[in-house]
Each structure stands twice: as structure tokens, then as C-alpha cells.
Amino acid sequence: MTDFGARYGPWAVVAGASEGLGAAFARALADRGLKLILVARRREPLIALAEVLPTEAVPVVADLATEAGLDAVLAAASNREVGLVVANAAYSPIGAFVTLGLTESLRALDLNCRALLHLAHHFLPPMTGRGRGGFVVMSSLAGLQGSPPISVYAATKSFGAVLAEGLWAELRGTGVDVVACVAGAVETPGLVGSKAKRAPGTLTPDKVATAALRGLRRGPRVVPGLAMRLSSAVMSRLPRRTAIAIISRASRDLSPPAASSNS
Ligand SMILES: NC(=O)c1ccc[n+]([C@@H]2O[C@H](COP(=O)([O-])OP(=O)(O)OC[C@H]3O[C@@H](n4cnc5c(N)ncnc54)[C@H](OP(=O)(O)O)[C@@H]3O)[C@@H](O)[C@H]2O)c1
């Protein structure tokens, strides 16, 4: 077993694993010797991924924005020792807030925040009991300031990053590591399907997953890619109005692809 496997194995849950970053996390964790519980709504890509991974992988078709979906994940994990959770699934309603339905906003809240809390509450206590484990929260540079026209998504990403930092501090010394991966633009199907121009410094999902897993031991926050680290450092020093105006300009070409999209 690898050092990584000894600390974070034998099983990992990857929430939102059917494509993009989640699939990259699954490949990276399989390469590190972990067995995988792969969660997403679409059966075919999930099964196709499970079949090619060089490890045991259990696909769980579930909508994490629902109680039934969460229950399905907990049931799949019930007889398996889960040492690592990657909270990656997210939903981003795009558009002026006043034109969005409440259902859209609540769906983002349920998936991006509520499901994250459920996973943390369920999996962290047994990890602290064993004295080892890890929890990765996928967040976004969009969550560092108000980000129209994805204001709700950005607010949920802020929740995830701040929660992860708090948990990192609470669990220091227990053997359980928590990290917020605060990513800029990542070349995922969600981003490619939108009309957003390819931002300088856009990273591949594999690079982001590798950076997040490398940052897990250190915590509390990793910003993958030099350009994105510089950008986040500059943005955090700007007056809030200026930061919001810059991110607003950068996000104005966002438009939803056929299904869902993240930023
Ligand atoms: N792409 C970027 O530029 C970027 C930048 C910063 C941060 N991020 C963050 O990185 C993470 C992944 O982004 P991504 O671009 O890879 O997203 P994506 O392409 O939209 O993929 C999201 C994954 O989550 C799954 N998913 C969506 N809704 C779900 C639900 N209700 N229940 C279960 N699974 C669900 C999707 O599969 P199904 O459709 O099959 O369910 C998919 O596997 C997100 O947390 C996002 O906030 C992305």
C-alpha cells in the first residue's frame, strides 16, 4: 500500500465523479491505490469510468441534492471503510438573480452546501475515531467575492471554503486532513460547454486534482496554478467594488450548456 493509501484509504467517496474534475480525482486516487465509490446522476459515464479505472470502483447513481440520493451514498459506504471524501459535485444556476426561480437557487444550496454538510457529518467522526483520513472540498475563486451572474453559486462556494478551513483547524492533530481547493478556470465539460472565453491560466482537471491531493496534507486552502494564485492574491487586496467589477466582466460570457455548468 502507498503512503497515501495508508493515510486516506482503503475507500474514497468522489461526489460528482462522472466527468470533469470528479473523474480526474477518481483517476488520481485509483493511481494512488484507493478503492472508489463514484457518485453522480448519469449512469453511463459513471459505469464507463468505473470499468477503466485500475482499482475496485463502485458506481452509485444518485442525485446528491436529494435525501434519497444522500441515503444511497451512505448505504453504499456502510460496509466500507471510507478514509477520504472529495466533495466535488456542484450546481451553478446562471443568470440575473431576479430572473432565477427559487427552485434553482435552492438546488444549488442543497447540492453545494447541504450535501457537503451531510457528507462531512457522516464521514468525519469515524475518521477522527480511526485517527486518519481526509476531506477535500472543491471551491472556486468565484467564491472570494460577489460574482454576478453566478451570485448564488459563488456564495455557496464561499460557504464550502470557509467551512473547510474551520474543519481543518478543528481537526488539526487528529490525523484527519481537510483542504479547500479554490480553483480558477478548469477545462471541464461544464466550462467548455459555456460561452466563456478561455481565461489565461486555465488548468486541466488532472492538474487541479493533483494539486488538491498534494495540498491535503498541508491545508487549509490550495489555489492550483501560479496564475490563479497571483490572481487570487491581487483580488483579495483590491477594494470590494473593484474585485466585483472585475469578476463580473470575466463572467459575463457565461451561459448554461445543455445540462448544468460550474465556474
Ligand atoms: N470548471 C471550472 O472551471 C471550475 C472552477 C472552479 C471550481 N470548480 C468546482 O469544481 C467542481 C467540479 O466542477 P466541474 O466543472 O467538473 O463540474 P461539472 O463538469 O458540472 O461536473 C460536476 C459533476 O458533478 C456531478 N453532479 C452534478 N449534479 C449532481 C447531483 N445533483 N448529484 C450528484 N452528482 C452531481 C456531475 O455528474 P452528473 O451530471 O452525471 O450528475 C459531474 O460529474 C465543482 O465543485 C465546481 O464548483 C470548477
PDB file of C-alpha atoms and ligand atoms in Angstrom:
ATOM      1  CA  MET A   1       0.000   0.000   0.000  1.00  0.00           C
ATOM      2  CA  THR A   2       1.215   3.558  -0.796  1.00  0.00           C
ATOM      3  CA  ASP A   3       1.734   6.154   1.987  1.00  0.00           C
ATOM      4  CA  PHE A   4      -1.258   7.961   0.554  1.00  0.00           C
ATOM      5  CA  GLY A   5      -3.336   4.782   0.727  1.00  0.00           C
ATOM      6  CA  ALA A   6      -2.260   4.101   4.311  1.00  0.00           C
ATOM      7  CA  ARG A   7      -3.383   7.568   5.388  1.00  0.00           C
ATOM      8  CA  TYR A   8      -6.510   8.014   3.252  1.00  0.00           C
ATOM      9  CA  GLY A   9      -7.594   4.508   2.200  1.00  0.00           C
ATOM     10  CA  PRO A  10      -8.859   1.985   1.677  1.00  0.00           C
ATOM     11  CA  TRP A  11     -12.024   3.602   0.201  1.00  0.00           C
ATOM     12  CA  ALA A  12     -12.693   7.099  -1.115  1.00  0.00           C
ATOM     13  CA  VAL A  13     -16.035   8.684  -1.993  1.00  0.00           C
ATOM     14  CA  VAL A  14     -15.906  11.006  -5.007  1.00  0.00           C
ATOM     15  CA  ALA A  15     -19.077  13.098  -5.221  1.00  0.00           C
ATOM     16  CA  GLY A  16     -19.666  14.241  -8.798  1.00  0.00           C
ATOM     17  CA  ALA A  17     -17.414  11.699 -10.482  1.00  0.00           C
ATOM     18  CA  SER A  18     -18.919  11.187 -13.930  1.00  0.00           C
ATOM     19  CA  GLU A  19     -16.813  13.770 -15.766  1.00  0.00           C
ATOM     20  CA  GLY A  20     -14.537  16.779 -15.427  1.00  0.00           C
ATOM     21  CA  LEU A  21     -12.788  17.271 -12.126  1.00  0.00           C
ATOM     22  CA  GLY A  22     -14.536  14.418 -10.361  1.00  0.00           C
ATOM     23  CA  ALA A  23     -13.347  11.936 -12.981  1.00  0.00           C
ATOM     24  CA  ALA A  24      -9.838  13.389 -12.649  1.00  0.00           C
ATOM     25  CA  PHE A  25      -9.979  12.886  -8.867  1.00  0.00           C
ATOM     26  CA  ALA A  26     -11.115   9.302  -9.442  1.00  0.00           C
ATOM     27  CA  ARG A  27      -8.168   8.583 -11.781  1.00  0.00           C
ATOM     28  CA  ALA A  28      -5.680  10.231  -9.413  1.00  0.00           C
ATOM     29  CA  LEU A  29      -6.990   8.290  -6.398  1.00  0.00           C
ATOM     30  CA  ALA A  30      -7.021   4.998  -8.294  1.00  0.00           C
ATOM     31  CA  ASP A  31      -3.377   5.624  -9.248  1.00  0.00           C
ATOM     32  CA  ARG A  32      -2.646   6.092  -5.523  1.00  0.00           C
ATOM     33  CA  GLY A  33      -4.168   2.695  -4.753  1.00  0.00           C
ATOM     34  CA  LEU A  34      -7.544   3.696  -3.279  1.00  0.00           C
ATOM     35  CA  LYS A  35     -10.803   1.886  -3.957  1.00  0.00           C
ATOM     36  CA  LEU A  36     -13.616   4.161  -5.050  1.00  0.00           C
ATOM     37  CA  ILE A  37     -17.286   4.902  -4.513  1.00  0.00           C
ATOM     38  CA  LEU A  38     -18.166   7.058  -7.531  1.00  0.00           C
ATOM     39  CA  VAL A  39     -21.305   9.204  -7.279  1.00  0.00           C
ATOM     40  CA  ALA A  40     -23.201  11.107  -9.985  1.00  0.00           C
ATOM     41  CA  ARG A  41     -26.655  11.200 -11.589  1.00  0.00           C
ATOM     42  CA  ARG A  42     -25.774   9.813 -15.042  1.00  0.00           C
ATOM     43  CA  ARG A  43     -25.309   6.073 -15.085  1.00  0.00           C
ATOM     44  CA  GLU A  44     -23.438   5.560 -18.378  1.00  0.00           C
ATOM     45  CA  PRO A  45     -20.378   7.808 -17.866  1.00  0.00           C
ATOM     46  CA  LEU A  46     -20.087   6.623 -14.273  1.00  0.00           C
ATOM     47  CA  ILE A  47     -20.051   2.955 -15.285  1.00  0.00           C
ATOM     48  CA  ALA A  48     -17.696   3.627 -18.207  1.00  0.00           C
ATOM     49  CA  LEU A  49     -15.252   5.309 -15.813  1.00  0.00           C
ATOM     50  CA  ALA A  50     -15.542   2.559 -13.194  1.00  0.00           C
ATOM     51  CA  GLU A  51     -14.717  -0.037 -15.860  1.00  0.00           C
ATOM     52  CA  VAL A  52     -11.438   1.579 -16.953  1.00  0.00           C
ATOM     53  CA  LEU A  53     -10.051   2.508 -13.549  1.00  0.00           C
ATOM     54  CA  PRO A  54      -7.207   0.291 -12.303  1.00  0.00           C
ATOM     55  CA  THR A  55      -8.953  -0.292  -8.973  1.00  0.00           C
ATOM     56  CA  GLU A  56     -12.202  -1.574  -7.487  1.00  0.00           C
ATOM     57  CA  ALA A  57     -14.834   1.096  -8.185  1.00  0.00           C
ATOM     58  CA  VAL A  58     -18.491   1.086  -7.155  1.00  0.00           C
ATOM     59  CA  PRO A  59     -20.755   3.394  -9.191  1.00  0.00           C
ATOM     60  CA  VAL A  60     -23.625   4.943  -7.228  1.00  0.00           C
ATOM     61  CA  VAL A  61     -26.233   6.659  -9.389  1.00  0.00           C
ATOM     62  CA  ALA A  62     -27.693   9.317  -7.103  1.00  0.00           C
ATOM     63  CA  ASP A  63     -28.829  12.924  -7.018  1.00  0.00           C
ATOM     64  CA  LEU A  64     -26.969  14.405  -4.052  1.00  0.00           C
ATOM     65  CA  ALA A  65     -29.371  17.327  -3.875  1.00  0.00           C
ATOM     66  CA  THR A  66     -31.999  14.891  -2.527  1.00  0.00           C
ATOM     67  CA  GLU A  67     -32.403  12.876   0.683  1.00  0.00           C
ATOM     68  CA  ALA A  68     -32.788   9.677  -1.350  1.00  0.00           C
ATOM     69  CA  GLY A  69     -29.529  10.364  -3.186  1.00  0.00           C
ATOM     70  CA  LEU A  70     -27.651  11.014   0.041  1.00  0.00           C
ATOM     71  CA  ASP A  71     -29.113   7.841   1.561  1.00  0.00           C
ATOM     72  CA  ALA A  72     -27.920   5.821  -1.455  1.00  0.00           C
ATOM     73  CA  VAL A  73     -24.356   7.048  -0.941  1.00  0.00           C
ATOM     74  CA  LEU A  74     -24.400   6.320   2.786  1.00  0.00           C
ATOM     75  CA  ALA A  75     -25.813   2.845   2.076  1.00  0.00           C
ATOM     76  CA  ALA A  76     -23.030   2.115  -0.445  1.00  0.00           C
ATOM     77  CA  ALA A  77     -20.457   3.246   2.116  1.00  0.00           C
ATOM     78  CA  SER A  78     -21.991   1.428   5.085  1.00  0.00           C
ATOM     79  CA  ASN A  79     -19.852  -1.717   4.880  1.00  0.00           C
ATOM     80  CA  ARG A  80     -16.741   0.009   3.568  1.00  0.00           C
ATOM     81  CA  GLU A  81     -14.068   1.927   5.452  1.00  0.00           C
ATOM     82  CA  VAL A  82     -14.072   5.377   3.855  1.00  0.00           C
ATOM     83  CA  GLY A  83     -10.842   7.264   4.536  1.00  0.00           C
ATOM     84  CA  LEU A  84     -11.270  10.088   2.033  1.00  0.00           C
ATOM     85  CA  VAL A  85     -14.165  12.157   0.709  1.00  0.00           C
ATOM     86  CA  VAL A  86     -13.965  14.515  -2.265  1.00  0.00           C
ATOM     87  CA  ALA A  87     -16.953  16.890  -2.200  1.00  0.00           C
ATOM     88  CA  ASN A  88     -16.830  17.930  -5.843  1.00  0.00           C
ATOM     89  CA  ALA A  89     -20.394  17.877  -7.221  1.00  0.00           C
ATOM     90  CA  ALA A  90     -21.842  21.333  -7.713  1.00  0.00           C
ATOM     91  CA  TYR A  91     -24.610  23.154  -9.492  1.00  0.00           C
ATOM     92  CA  SER A  92     -24.408  26.701 -10.791  1.00  0.00           C
ATOM     93  CA  PRO A  93     -27.570  28.499 -11.836  1.00  0.00           C
ATOM     94  CA  ILE A  94     -26.531  31.214 -14.285  1.00  0.00           C
ATOM     95  CA  GLY A  95     -28.409  34.448 -14.811  1.00  0.00           C
ATOM     96  CA  ALA A  96     -29.666  37.591 -13.123  1.00  0.00           C
ATOM     97  CA  PHE A  97     -30.855  36.679  -9.626  1.00  0.00           C
ATOM     98  CA  VAL A  98     -34.265  38.308 -10.095  1.00  0.00           C
ATOM     99  CA  THR A  99     -34.951  36.139 -13.150  1.00  0.00           C
ATOM    100  CA  LEU A 100     -33.918  32.866 -11.471  1.00  0.00           C
ATOM    101  CA  GLY A 101     -36.548  30.717  -9.833  1.00  0.00           C
ATOM    102  CA  LEU A 102     -36.237  29.948  -6.136  1.00  0.00           C
ATOM    103  CA  THR A 103     -36.076  26.256  -7.079  1.00  0.00           C
ATOM    104  CA  GLU A 104     -32.828  26.859  -8.980  1.00  0.00           C
ATOM    105  CA  SER A 105     -31.245  28.714  -6.073  1.00  0.00           C
ATOM    106  CA  LEU A 106     -32.336  26.098  -3.549  1.00  0.00           C
ATOM    107  CA  ARG A 107     -30.982  23.333  -5.749  1.00  0.00           C
ATOM    108  CA  ALA A 108     -27.549  24.999  -5.662  1.00  0.00           C
ATOM    109  CA  LEU A 109     -27.838  25.358  -1.889  1.00  0.00           C
ATOM    110  CA  ASP A 110     -28.897  21.711  -1.461  1.00  0.00           C
ATOM    111  CA  LEU A 111     -26.098  20.292  -3.591  1.00  0.00           C
ATOM    112  CA  ASN A 112     -23.251  22.717  -2.912  1.00  0.00           C
ATOM    113  CA  CYS A 113     -23.860  23.247   0.832  1.00  0.00           C
ATOM    114  CA  ARG A 114     -26.383  20.804   2.302  1.00  0.00           C
ATOM    115  CA  ALA A 115     -24.920  17.668   0.699  1.00  0.00           C
ATOM    116  CA  LEU A 116     -21.454  18.833   1.729  1.00  0.00           C
ATOM    117  CA  LEU A 117     -22.608  19.122   5.344  1.00  0.00           C
ATOM    118  CA  HIS A 118     -24.224  15.671   5.217  1.00  0.00           C
ATOM    119  CA  LEU A 119     -21.030  14.100   3.885  1.00  0.00           C
ATOM    120  CA  ALA A 120     -18.885  15.876   6.482  1.00  0.00           C
ATOM    121  CA  HIS A 121     -21.176  14.931   9.368  1.00  0.00           C
ATOM    122  CA  HIS A 122     -21.354  11.321   8.277  1.00  0.00           C
ATOM    123  CA  PHE A 123     -17.740  10.587   7.358  1.00  0.00           C
ATOM    124  CA  LEU A 124     -15.575  12.819   9.578  1.00  0.00           C
ATOM    125  CA  PRO A 125     -16.476  11.330  13.009  1.00  0.00           C
ATOM    126  CA  PRO A 126     -15.383   7.763  12.078  1.00  0.00           C
ATOM    127  CA  MET A 127     -12.218   9.197  10.535  1.00  0.00           C
ATOM    128  CA  THR A 128     -11.335  11.012  13.757  1.00  0.00           C
ATOM    129  CA  GLY A 129     -12.130   7.779  15.627  1.00  0.00           C
ATOM    130  CA  ARG A 130      -9.553   5.955  13.478  1.00  0.00           C
ATOM    131  CA  GLY A 131      -7.086   8.842  13.736  1.00  0.00           C
ATOM    132  CA  ARG A 132      -6.633   9.195   9.998  1.00  0.00           C
ATOM    133  CA  GLY A 133      -8.462  10.382   6.905  1.00  0.00           C
ATOM    134  CA  GLY A 134      -9.039  13.309   4.558  1.00  0.00           C
ATOM    135  CA  PHE A 135     -11.769  15.565   3.203  1.00  0.00           C
ATOM    136  CA  VAL A 136     -11.426  17.688   0.069  1.00  0.00           C
ATOM    137  CA  VAL A 137     -13.910  20.497  -0.611  1.00  0.00           C
ATOM    138  CA  MET A 138     -13.933  21.810  -4.180  1.00  0.00           C
ATOM    139  CA  SER A 139     -14.387  25.562  -4.087  1.00  0.00           C
ATOM    140  CA  SER A 140     -13.827  28.347  -6.572  1.00  0.00           C
ATOM    141  CA  LEU A 141     -12.184  31.736  -6.977  1.00  0.00           C
ATOM    142  CA  ALA A 142     -15.727  32.881  -7.799  1.00  0.00           C
ATOM    143  CA  GLY A 143     -16.448  32.417  -4.082  1.00  0.00           C
ATOM    144  CA  LEU A 144     -13.938  35.035  -2.967  1.00  0.00           C
ATOM    145  CA  GLN A 145     -16.263  37.945  -3.805  1.00  0.00           C
ATOM    146  CA  GLY A 146     -19.720  38.617  -5.177  1.00  0.00           C
ATOM    147  CA  SER A 147     -19.769  37.136  -8.697  1.00  0.00           C
ATOM    148  CA  PRO A 148     -22.648  38.084 -10.998  1.00  0.00           C
ATOM    149  CA  PRO A 149     -24.293  36.359 -12.892  1.00  0.00           C
ATOM    150  CA  ILE A 150     -23.498  33.375 -10.680  1.00  0.00           C
ATOM    151  CA  SER A 151     -24.126  35.085  -7.344  1.00  0.00           C
ATOM    152  CA  VAL A 152     -25.774  32.094  -5.666  1.00  0.00           C
ATOM    153  CA  TYR A 153     -23.121  29.635  -6.855  1.00  0.00           C
ATOM    154  CA  ALA A 154     -20.353  31.999  -5.675  1.00  0.00           C
ATOM    155  CA  ALA A 155     -21.963  32.325  -2.240  1.00  0.00           C
ATOM    156  CA  THR A 156     -22.187  28.530  -1.896  1.00  0.00           C
ATOM    157  CA  LYS A 157     -18.509  28.196  -2.890  1.00  0.00           C
ATOM    158  CA  SER A 158     -17.606  30.711  -0.191  1.00  0.00           C
ATOM    159  CA  PHE A 159     -19.523  28.563   2.315  1.00  0.00           C
ATOM    160  CA  GLY A 160     -17.549  25.476   1.280  1.00  0.00           C
ATOM    161  CA  ALA A 161     -14.145  27.145   1.513  1.00  0.00           C
ATOM    162  CA  VAL A 162     -14.826  28.737   4.901  1.00  0.00           C
ATOM    163  CA  LEU A 163     -16.292  25.505   6.281  1.00  0.00           C
ATOM    164  CA  ALA A 164     -13.242  23.550   5.100  1.00  0.00           C
ATOM    165  CA  GLU A 165     -10.872  25.999   6.777  1.00  0.00           C
ATOM    166  CA  GLY A 166     -12.760  25.763  10.046  1.00  0.00           C
ATOM    167  CA  LEU A 167     -12.772  21.970   9.917  1.00  0.00           C
ATOM    168  CA  TRP A 168      -9.063  21.960   9.082  1.00  0.00           C
ATOM    169  CA  ALA A 169      -8.390  23.942  12.264  1.00  0.00           C
ATOM    170  CA  GLU A 170     -10.739  21.834  14.409  1.00  0.00           C
ATOM    171  CA  LEU A 171      -9.260  18.545  13.237  1.00  0.00           C
ATOM    172  CA  ARG A 172      -5.566  19.501  13.355  1.00  0.00           C
ATOM    173  CA  GLY A 173      -3.678  16.919  15.357  1.00  0.00           C
ATOM    174  CA  THR A 174      -6.365  14.241  14.942  1.00  0.00           C
ATOM    175  CA  GLY A 175      -4.751  12.708  11.834  1.00  0.00           C
ATOM    176  CA  VAL A 176      -7.645  13.896   9.662  1.00  0.00           C
ATOM    177  CA  ASP A 177      -6.741  16.448   6.988  1.00  0.00           C
ATOM    178  CA  VAL A 178      -9.168  18.900   5.399  1.00  0.00           C
ATOM    179  CA  VAL A 179      -8.469  21.150   2.443  1.00  0.00           C
ATOM    180  CA  ALA A 180     -10.435  23.643   0.374  1.00  0.00           C
ATOM    181  CA  CYS A 181      -9.342  23.534  -3.263  1.00  0.00           C
ATOM    182  CA  VAL A 182     -10.089  27.027  -4.547  1.00  0.00           C
ATOM    183  CA  ALA A 183      -9.807  26.663  -8.306  1.00  0.00           C
ATOM    184  CA  GLY A 184      -9.907  29.230 -11.086  1.00  0.00           C
ATOM    185  CA  ALA A 185     -10.969  28.228 -14.568  1.00  0.00           C
ATOM    186  CA  VAL A 186     -10.680  24.483 -15.202  1.00  0.00           C
ATOM    187  CA  GLU A 187     -11.152  22.910 -18.623  1.00  0.00           C
ATOM    188  CA  THR A 188     -14.145  20.721 -17.726  1.00  0.00           C
ATOM    189  CA  PRO A 189     -17.150  19.891 -19.919  1.00  0.00           C
ATOM    190  CA  GLY A 190     -19.130  22.433 -17.852  1.00  0.00           C
ATOM    191  CA  LEU A 191     -16.743  25.271 -18.695  1.00  0.00           C
ATOM    192  CA  VAL A 192     -16.089  24.185 -22.286  1.00  0.00           C
ATOM    193  CA  GLY A 193     -19.862  23.982 -22.907  1.00  0.00           C
ATOM    194  CA  SER A 194     -20.397  27.554 -21.738  1.00  0.00           C
ATOM    195  CA  LYS A 195     -19.649  30.589 -23.899  1.00  0.00           C
ATOM    196  CA  ALA A 196     -16.965  31.792 -21.502  1.00  0.00           C
ATOM    197  CA  LYS A 197     -13.681  32.655 -23.195  1.00  0.00           C
ATOM    198  CA  ARG A 198     -10.734  30.503 -22.176  1.00  0.00           C
ATOM    199  CA  ALA A 199      -9.111  32.538 -19.388  1.00  0.00           C
ATOM    200  CA  PRO A 200      -5.324  32.744 -19.198  1.00  0.00           C
ATOM    201  CA  GLY A 201      -4.128  30.200 -16.653  1.00  0.00           C
ATOM    202  CA  THR A 202      -6.980  27.752 -17.306  1.00  0.00           C
ATOM    203  CA  LEU A 203      -5.895  24.361 -15.949  1.00  0.00           C
ATOM    204  CA  THR A 204      -6.674  20.787 -16.871  1.00  0.00           C
ATOM    205  CA  PRO A 205      -8.783  18.774 -14.409  1.00  0.00           C
ATOM    206  CA  ASP A 206      -5.842  16.400 -13.840  1.00  0.00           C
ATOM    207  CA  LYS A 207      -3.599  19.297 -12.720  1.00  0.00           C
ATOM    208  CA  VAL A 208      -6.243  20.597 -10.314  1.00  0.00           C
ATOM    209  CA  ALA A 209      -6.926  17.161  -8.803  1.00  0.00           C
ATOM    210  CA  THR A 210      -3.192  16.557  -8.330  1.00  0.00           C
ATOM    211  CA  ALA A 211      -2.741  19.958  -6.651  1.00  0.00           C
ATOM    212  CA  ALA A 212      -5.704  19.353  -4.330  1.00  0.00           C
ATOM    213  CA  LEU A 213      -4.453  15.926  -3.240  1.00  0.00           C
ATOM    214  CA  ARG A 214      -0.946  17.279  -2.755  1.00  0.00           C
ATOM    215  CA  GLY A 215      -2.349  20.152  -0.680  1.00  0.00           C
ATOM    216  CA  LEU A 216      -4.392  17.835   1.531  1.00  0.00           C
ATOM    217  CA  ARG A 217      -1.524  17.166   3.963  1.00  0.00           C
ATOM    218  CA  ARG A 218      -0.838  20.916   4.341  1.00  0.00           C
ATOM    219  CA  GLY A 219      -4.263  22.570   4.159  1.00  0.00           C
ATOM    220  CA  PRO A 220      -6.201  24.641   4.815  1.00  0.00           C
ATOM    221  CA  ARG A 221      -6.525  26.032   1.288  1.00  0.00           C
ATOM    222  CA  VAL A 222      -4.877  25.339  -2.047  1.00  0.00           C
ATOM    223  CA  VAL A 223      -5.187  27.516  -5.145  1.00  0.00           C
ATOM    224  CA  PRO A 224      -3.936  25.424  -8.087  1.00  0.00           C
ATOM    225  CA  GLY A 225      -1.777  27.137 -10.732  1.00  0.00           C
ATOM    226  CA  LEU A 226       0.602  30.087 -10.413  1.00  0.00           C
ATOM    227  CA  ALA A 227      -1.577  32.438 -12.491  1.00  0.00           C
ATOM    228  CA  MET A 228      -4.601  31.689 -10.300  1.00  0.00           C
ATOM    229  CA  ARG A 229      -2.570  32.132  -7.084  1.00  0.00           C
ATOM    230  CA  LEU A 230      -1.401  35.551  -8.326  1.00  0.00           C
ATOM    231  CA  SER A 231      -4.895  36.468  -9.405  1.00  0.00           C
ATOM    232  CA  SER A 232      -6.396  35.492  -6.036  1.00  0.00           C
ATOM    233  CA  ALA A 233      -3.669  37.400  -4.150  1.00  0.00           C
ATOM    234  CA  VAL A 234      -4.319  40.547  -6.207  1.00  0.00           C
ATOM    235  CA  MET A 235      -8.109  40.242  -5.990  1.00  0.00           C
ATOM    236  CA  SER A 236      -8.005  39.898  -2.188  1.00  0.00           C
ATOM    237  CA  ARG A 237      -6.178  43.248  -1.910  1.00  0.00           C
ATOM    238  CA  LEU A 238      -8.494  45.203  -4.194  1.00  0.00           C
ATOM    239  CA  PRO A 239     -11.407  47.328  -2.969  1.00  0.00           C
ATOM    240  CA  ARG A 240     -14.506  45.100  -2.960  1.00  0.00           C
ATOM    241  CA  ARG A 241     -16.250  47.135  -5.680  1.00  0.00           C
ATOM    242  CA  THR A 242     -13.268  46.737  -7.983  1.00  0.00           C
ATOM    243  CA  ALA A 243     -12.972  42.988  -7.321  1.00  0.00           C
ATOM    244  CA  ILE A 244     -16.693  42.506  -8.011  1.00  0.00           C
ATOM    245  CA  ALA A 245     -16.467  44.568 -11.222  1.00  0.00           C
ATOM    246  CA  ILE A 246     -13.502  42.502 -12.478  1.00  0.00           C
ATOM    247  CA  ILE A 247     -15.123  39.144 -11.780  1.00  0.00           C
ATOM    248  CA  SER A 248     -18.375  40.418 -13.270  1.00  0.00           C
ATOM    249  CA  ARG A 249     -16.596  41.265 -16.536  1.00  0.00           C
ATOM    250  CA  ALA A 250     -14.817  37.889 -16.528  1.00  0.00           C
ATOM    251  CA  SER A 251     -18.116  36.009 -16.016  1.00  0.00           C
ATOM    252  CA  ARG A 252     -20.366  37.960 -18.373  1.00  0.00           C
ATOM    253  CA  ASP A 253     -19.999  35.452 -21.227  1.00  0.00           C
ATOM    254  CA  LEU A 254     -21.062  32.542 -19.077  1.00  0.00           C
ATOM    255  CA  SER A 255     -24.115  30.793 -20.370  1.00  0.00           C
ATOM    256  CA  PRO A 256     -25.503  27.443 -19.406  1.00  0.00           C
ATOM    257  CA  PRO A 257     -24.617  24.402 -21.511  1.00  0.00           C
ATOM    258  CA  ALA A 258     -27.337  21.849 -22.131  1.00  0.00           C
ATOM    259  CA  ALA A 259     -27.385  20.392 -18.585  1.00  0.00           C
ATOM    260  CA  SER A 260     -25.534  22.178 -15.783  1.00  0.00           C
ATOM    261  CA  SER A 261     -22.429  24.252 -15.559  1.00  0.00           C
ATOM    262  CA  ASN A 262     -19.924  25.354 -12.951  1.00  0.00           C
ATOM    263  CA  SER A 263     -17.378  28.073 -12.869  1.00  0.00           C
TER     264      SER A 263
HETATM  265  N1  LIG B   1     -14.867  24.011 -14.111  1.00  0.00           N
HETATM  266  C1  LIG B   1     -14.341  25.059 -13.527  1.00  0.00           C
HETATM  267  O1  LIG B   1     -13.831  25.982 -14.200  1.00  0.00           O
HETATM  268  C2  LIG B   1     -14.322  25.184 -12.017  1.00  0.00           C
HETATM  269  C3  LIG B   1     -13.672  26.270 -11.438  1.00  0.00           C
HETATM  270  C4  LIG B   1     -13.644  26.390 -10.066  1.00  0.00           C
HETATM  271  C5  LIG B   1     -14.236  25.430  -9.265  1.00  0.00           C
HETATM  272  N2  LIG B   1     -14.875  24.373  -9.844  1.00  0.00           N
HETATM  273  C6  LIG B   1     -15.511  23.410  -8.956  1.00  0.00           C
HETATM  274  O2  LIG B   1     -15.094  22.105  -9.291  1.00  0.00           O
HETATM  275  C7  LIG B   1     -16.145  21.170  -9.095  1.00  0.00           C
HETATM  276  C8  LIG B   1     -16.397  20.360 -10.353  1.00  0.00           C
HETATM  277  O3  LIG B   1     -16.573  21.219 -11.429  1.00  0.00           O
HETATM  278  P1  LIG B   1     -16.786  20.678 -12.898  1.00  0.00           P
HETATM  279  O4  LIG B   1     -16.564  21.836 -13.785  1.00  0.00           O
HETATM  280  O5  LIG B   1     -16.026  19.402 -13.095  1.00  0.00           O
HETATM  281  O6  LIG B   1     -18.337  20.407 -12.856  1.00  0.00           O
HETATM  282  P2  LIG B   1     -19.237  19.603 -13.917  1.00  0.00           P
HETATM  283  O7  LIG B   1     -18.487  19.425 -15.178  1.00  0.00           O
HETATM  284  O8  LIG B   1     -20.535  20.305 -13.949  1.00  0.00           O
HETATM  285  O9  LIG B   1     -19.350  18.227 -13.167  1.00  0.00           O
HETATM  286  C9  LIG B   1     -19.926  18.151 -11.936  1.00  0.00           C
HETATM  287  C10 LIG B   1     -20.002  16.678 -11.539  1.00  0.00           C
HETATM  288  O10 LIG B   1     -20.959  16.604 -10.514  1.00  0.00           O
HETATM  289  C11 LIG B   1     -21.999  15.716 -10.930  1.00  0.00           C
HETATM  290  N3  LIG B   1     -23.254  16.236 -10.414  1.00  0.00           N
HETATM  291  C12 LIG B   1     -23.882  17.374 -10.787  1.00  0.00           C
HETATM  292  N4  LIG B   1     -25.029  17.498 -10.104  1.00  0.00           N
HETATM  293  C13 LIG B   1     -25.117  16.409  -9.289  1.00  0.00           C
HETATM  294  C14 LIG B   1     -26.082  15.967  -8.345  1.00  0.00           C
HETATM  295  N5  LIG B   1     -27.196  16.658  -8.096  1.00  0.00           N
HETATM  296  N6  LIG B   1     -25.857  14.796  -7.693  1.00  0.00           N
HETATM  297  C15 LIG B   1     -24.758  14.057  -7.948  1.00  0.00           C
HETATM  298  N7  LIG B   1     -23.804  14.441  -8.828  1.00  0.00           N
HETATM  299  C16 LIG B   1     -23.996  15.602  -9.493  1.00  0.00           C
HETATM  300  C17 LIG B   1     -21.943  15.679 -12.446  1.00  0.00           C
HETATM  301  O11 LIG B   1     -22.409  14.460 -12.973  1.00  0.00           O
HETATM  302  P3  LIG B   1     -23.925  14.151 -13.363  1.00  0.00           P
HETATM  303  O12 LIG B   1     -24.350  15.255 -14.292  1.00  0.00           O
HETATM  304  O13 LIG B   1     -23.823  12.819 -14.007  1.00  0.00           O
HETATM  305  O14 LIG B   1     -24.688  14.127 -12.092  1.00  0.00           O
HETATM  306  C18 LIG B   1     -20.440  15.775 -12.663  1.00  0.00           C
HETATM  307  O15 LIG B   1     -19.850  14.511 -12.511  1.00  0.00           O
HETATM  308  C19 LIG B   1     -17.345  21.987  -8.622  1.00  0.00           C
HETATM  309  O16 LIG B   1     -17.426  21.937  -7.227  1.00  0.00           O
HETATM  310  C20 LIG B   1     -17.021  23.396  -9.074  1.00  0.00           C
HETATM  311  O17 LIG B   1     -17.613  24.349  -8.232  1.00  0.00           O
HETATM  312  C21 LIG B   1     -14.931  24.224 -11.207  1.00  0.00           C
END
